[in-house]
Coordinates of C-alpha atoms and ligand atoms in Angstrom, one line a residue:
A7 CA -1.9 30.0 -10.3
D8 CA 0.8 31.8 -12.3
S9 CA 3.5 29.4 -11.4
V10 CA 1.3 26.5 -12.4
N11 CA 0.3 28.0 -15.7
K12 CA 3.7 29.4 -16.9
N13 CA 4.6 26.0 -18.4
I14 CA 1.2 24.8 -19.5
K15 CA 0.9 24.8 -23.3
G16 CA -2.4 26.1 -24.7
E17 CA -5.3 27.2 -22.5
P18 CA -4.3 27.9 -18.9
A19 CA -5.7 25.8 -16.1
S20 CA -8.3 27.2 -13.6
V21 CA -6.5 27.1 -10.3
I22 CA -9.0 27.3 -7.4
P23 CA -7.6 27.0 -3.9
V24 CA -10.7 25.7 -2.1
I25 CA -13.4 23.8 -3.9
D26 CA -15.9 21.0 -3.3
S27 CA -14.6 18.8 -6.1
T28 CA -12.6 19.6 -9.2
N29 CA -14.6 17.0 -11.1
Q30 CA -17.8 18.6 -9.9
Y31 CA -16.6 22.0 -10.9
L32 CA -16.1 20.9 -14.5
I33 CA -19.3 18.8 -14.7
Q34 CA -21.3 21.9 -13.7
R35 CA -19.7 23.8 -16.6
I36 CA -19.8 21.2 -19.4
S37 CA -21.6 23.5 -21.9
E38 CA -18.8 26.2 -21.6
L39 CA -15.9 23.8 -21.8
K40 CA -13.4 22.9 -24.6
S41 CA -11.5 19.6 -24.7
G42 CA -8.4 19.9 -22.6
D43 CA -9.8 22.4 -20.0
V44 CA -8.3 21.8 -16.6
C45 CA -9.2 22.6 -13.1
I46 CA -6.7 22.3 -10.2
A47 CA -7.4 22.8 -6.5
E48 CA -5.4 22.9 -3.2
Y49 CA -8.2 21.4 -1.1
Q50 CA -11.5 19.6 -1.8
S51 CA -14.3 19.6 0.7
A52 CA -16.2 16.9 -1.1
G53 CA -13.5 15.0 -3.1
R54 CA -15.0 12.0 -4.9
G55 CA -13.6 8.6 -5.4
R56 CA -14.8 5.6 -7.4
R57 CA -17.8 3.6 -6.3
G58 CA -19.3 6.5 -4.5
R59 CA -16.5 6.8 -2.0
Q60 CA -15.0 9.9 -0.6
W61 CA -11.6 11.1 -1.7
I62 CA -10.0 12.7 1.4
S63 CA -8.2 15.8 0.1
P64 CA -6.2 17.7 2.7
F65 CA -5.0 21.2 2.0
G66 CA -1.9 22.0 0.0
R67 CA -0.1 18.7 0.1
N68 CA -1.4 16.7 -2.7
L69 CA -2.5 17.2 -6.3
Y70 CA -6.2 17.4 -7.3
L71 CA -6.6 17.9 -11.0
S72 CA -9.5 17.3 -13.5
M73 CA -9.6 17.6 -17.2
Y74 CA -12.6 17.8 -19.6
W75 CA -12.7 16.0 -22.9
R76 CA -15.4 15.8 -25.6
L77 CA -15.1 12.3 -27.0
D78 CA -16.7 11.9 -30.4
Q79 CA -16.3 8.1 -30.2
G80 CA -18.9 8.0 -27.5
P81 CA -19.1 6.6 -24.0
A82 CA -17.8 3.1 -24.9
A83 CA -14.4 4.6 -25.5
A84 CA -14.2 5.9 -21.9
I85 CA -12.5 2.8 -20.5
G86 CA -9.7 3.2 -23.0
L87 CA -9.3 6.8 -22.1
S88 CA -9.0 6.0 -18.4
L89 CA -6.2 3.5 -19.2
V90 CA -4.4 6.2 -21.2
V91 CA -4.5 8.5 -18.2
G92 CA -2.8 5.9 -16.0
V93 CA -0.1 5.3 -18.6
I94 CA 0.6 9.0 -19.0
M95 CA 0.6 9.7 -15.3
A96 CA 3.0 6.8 -14.5
E97 CA 5.3 8.0 -17.3
V98 CA 5.3 11.6 -16.2
L99 CA 6.0 10.6 -12.5
Q100 CA 8.8 8.3 -13.6
K101 CA 10.3 11.0 -15.7
L102 CA 10.2 13.4 -12.8
G103 CA 12.1 11.0 -10.6
A104 CA 9.4 8.7 -9.1
D105 CA 10.9 5.4 -10.3
G106 CA 8.8 2.4 -9.6
V107 CA 5.4 4.1 -10.1
K108 CA 3.2 1.5 -11.8
V109 CA -0.4 1.2 -13.1
K110 CA -3.1 -1.0 -11.7
W111 CA -6.0 -1.9 -13.9
P112 CA -8.3 -0.2 -14.6
N113 CA -7.1 3.1 -13.1
D114 CA -4.9 3.4 -10.0
L115 CA -1.2 4.2 -9.7
Y116 CA 0.8 2.0 -7.3
L117 CA 4.1 2.4 -5.7
N118 CA 5.6 -0.4 -3.6
D119 CA 2.4 -2.3 -4.0
K120 CA 0.4 0.6 -2.3
K121 CA -2.0 3.1 -3.8
L122 CA -0.3 6.4 -4.8
S123 CA -3.0 7.9 -6.9
G124 CA -6.6 7.4 -8.0
I125 CA -8.4 8.3 -11.2
L126 CA -12.1 8.9 -11.5
V127 CA -13.6 9.2 -14.9
E128 CA -17.1 10.6 -15.0
L129 CA -19.2 10.6 -18.1
T130 CA -21.9 13.1 -18.4
G131 CA -24.3 15.1 -20.6
K132 CA -24.5 12.5 -23.4
T133 CA -25.9 14.0 -26.5
G134 CA -26.3 11.4 -29.2
D135 CA -23.0 9.6 -29.6
V136 CA -20.8 12.2 -28.1
A137 CA -19.5 11.6 -24.6
H138 CA -18.5 14.4 -22.3
I139 CA -15.8 13.1 -20.0
V140 CA -14.3 14.5 -16.9
T141 CA -11.2 12.8 -15.8
G142 CA -10.1 13.5 -12.2
I143 CA -6.8 12.5 -10.7
G144 CA -5.6 12.7 -7.1
I145 CA -2.0 12.1 -6.4
N146 CA -0.6 11.6 -2.8
I147 CA 2.4 13.9 -2.6
A148 CA 2.9 14.8 1.1
M149 CA -0.3 14.3 3.1
S150 CA 0.3 13.3 6.6
K151 CA -1.0 10.3 8.6
N152 CA -3.3 12.4 10.9
Q153 CA -4.9 14.1 7.9
T154 CA -6.0 10.7 6.5
E155 CA -7.1 8.5 9.3
A156 CA -10.3 7.8 7.5
I157 CA -8.7 6.1 4.6
N158 CA -9.3 2.4 4.8
Q159 CA -6.8 1.1 2.3
Q160 CA -3.0 0.9 2.1
W161 CA -1.7 4.1 0.7
I162 CA 1.6 5.7 0.1
N163 CA 2.8 9.2 -0.8
L164 CA 5.9 10.5 -2.6
E165 CA 7.4 12.2 0.5
Q166 CA 7.4 9.0 2.5
V167 CA 9.8 7.4 0.1
G168 CA 12.0 10.4 -0.3
I169 CA 10.8 11.5 -3.7
K170 CA 10.6 15.2 -4.1
I171 CA 8.6 16.5 -7.1
D172 CA 7.4 20.0 -7.4
R173 CA 3.6 20.0 -7.4
N174 CA 3.3 22.8 -9.9
E175 CA 5.7 21.1 -12.3
L176 CA 3.8 17.9 -11.9
A177 CA 0.5 19.6 -12.7
C178 CA 2.0 21.2 -15.9
E179 CA 3.6 18.1 -17.1
I180 CA 0.4 16.0 -16.6
T181 CA -1.7 18.6 -18.3
N182 CA 0.5 18.8 -21.3
A183 CA 1.0 15.1 -21.6
L184 CA -2.7 14.3 -21.2
R185 CA -3.8 16.8 -23.8
E186 CA -1.4 15.3 -26.3
A187 CA -2.3 11.7 -25.4
F188 CA -6.0 12.3 -25.7
V189 CA -5.6 13.6 -29.2
Q190 CA -3.6 10.6 -30.1
F191 CA -6.2 8.3 -28.5
E192 CA -8.9 9.9 -30.6
K193 CA -7.0 9.2 -33.8
Q194 CA -5.6 5.7 -33.0
G195 CA -7.4 4.3 -30.0
L196 CA -5.5 2.3 -27.4
S197 CA -3.0 0.7 -29.9
M198 CA -0.2 3.1 -29.1
F199 CA -0.6 2.6 -25.4
I200 CA -0.8 -1.2 -24.9
E201 CA 2.9 -2.0 -24.9
R202 CA 3.5 1.1 -22.7
W203 CA 0.8 -0.2 -20.3
K204 CA 2.5 -3.7 -20.1
R205 CA 5.8 -2.1 -19.2
L206 CA 4.1 -0.2 -16.4
D207 CA 1.7 -2.9 -15.2
N208 CA 2.2 -3.5 -11.4
F209 CA 0.7 -7.0 -11.8
M210 CA 2.2 -8.2 -15.1
D211 CA 2.8 -11.9 -14.9
R212 CA 1.7 -12.0 -11.3
R213 CA -1.0 -14.2 -9.8
V214 CA -4.1 -12.1 -9.2
K215 CA -7.6 -12.4 -8.0
L216 CA -10.6 -10.7 -9.7
I217 CA -13.6 -10.0 -7.7
I218 CA -16.7 -9.8 -9.9
G219 CA -19.8 -9.4 -7.7
E220 CA -19.8 -12.5 -5.5
K221 CA -17.4 -14.4 -7.7
E222 CA -13.6 -14.7 -7.4
I223 CA -11.5 -15.6 -10.4
F224 CA -7.8 -16.4 -10.2
G225 CA -5.2 -16.2 -12.9
I226 CA -2.0 -14.7 -14.1
A227 CA -2.2 -11.0 -15.2
K228 CA -1.1 -10.5 -18.9
G229 CA -1.7 -6.8 -19.5
I230 CA -4.6 -5.4 -21.6
N231 CA -6.1 -5.8 -25.1
D232 CA -7.0 -3.0 -27.5
Q233 CA -10.4 -2.7 -26.0
G234 CA -8.9 -2.0 -22.6
A235 CA -10.0 -5.4 -21.2
L236 CA -7.8 -7.0 -18.5
L237 CA -6.1 -10.2 -19.8
L238 CA -5.9 -13.1 -17.5
E239 CA -4.2 -16.4 -18.2
Q240 CA -6.3 -19.3 -16.9
D241 CA -5.4 -22.9 -17.7
G242 CA -3.2 -21.8 -20.5
K243 CA -5.8 -19.6 -22.2
I244 CA -5.9 -15.8 -22.2
I245 CA -9.4 -14.5 -21.2
P246 CA -10.4 -10.8 -21.4
Y247 CA -12.3 -9.2 -18.6
I248 CA -13.9 -5.8 -18.9
G249 CA -16.5 -3.9 -16.9
G250 CA -17.0 -1.5 -14.1
E251 CA -17.8 -4.0 -11.4
I252 CA -14.5 -5.9 -11.4
S253 CA -11.8 -5.3 -8.7
L254 CA -8.3 -6.6 -8.9
R255 CA -6.3 -7.9 -6.0
I256 CA -3.0 -9.7 -5.6
A257 CA -3.6 -13.4 -5.0
Ligands
BTN316 C1 -10.4 6.6 -6.7 O1 -11.4 6.3 -6.1 O2 -9.4 6.0 -6.6 C2 -10.5 7.8 -7.6 C3 -10.1 9.1 -6.9 C4 -10.1 10.3 -7.7 C5 -9.8 11.6 -6.9 C6 -9.7 12.8 -7.8 S1 -9.0 14.2 -6.9 C7 -9.4 15.3 -8.3 C8 -10.8 14.8 -8.8 N1 -11.9 15.5 -8.1 C9 -12.6 14.6 -7.4 O3 -13.6 14.9 -6.7 N2 -12.1 13.4 -7.5 C10 -11.0 13.3 -8.4

């Protein structure tokens, strides 16, 4: 815990070796939290992924980190916030030597076209217009194949591609950068992040398929707009897509 916290600016993170879920830990304590409070674990027994999936979280070899934020703009701004998280994480990873880390709309990180990291944004305890947001990130650093047999999608970790990043340093840098970026997002929305997103977009100008319920939509990915919608070029027109039920694939 000390070596994680020595470089974190502001409030130290709660570092808890074994936990059910860092997101759950913060959600249970919403009323005591301040924006920017962070929880980090070495192992999660009930790590959560999006769409009710499990996030397999082997001991000591990956990063599991959650941050609380009180968002006065309300729940509608949460999609924007989650895009900011992706941009910040990709930038931090690149800065620490993981060239080639990219973002996938709305909130995964990719490396070599495989999933490196997932982001789970949970909204809770809405009072009036204020949204209480817990952002959880899991980054694959060095988990081994036999720890992760149950994962049914293509994943990658940093170690596999020879990238060595100190986990504690990564946790500090992400904490500091996220706190700064969320303050900026509260003042100015997504505007500051759109061009940065485009530079990091794994699918920019590539042909993709959107799956929306039973429907499949094809087009060329063109980044995001200031609402955080995915932009798709179809028959020469740019159409925005937004919503929780859309999944993006390469076509
Ligand atoms: C996804 O499905 O891609 C999102 C995965 C998010 C996993 C992280 S690990 C830290 C935090 N605590 C959780 O229980 N989940 C998130």
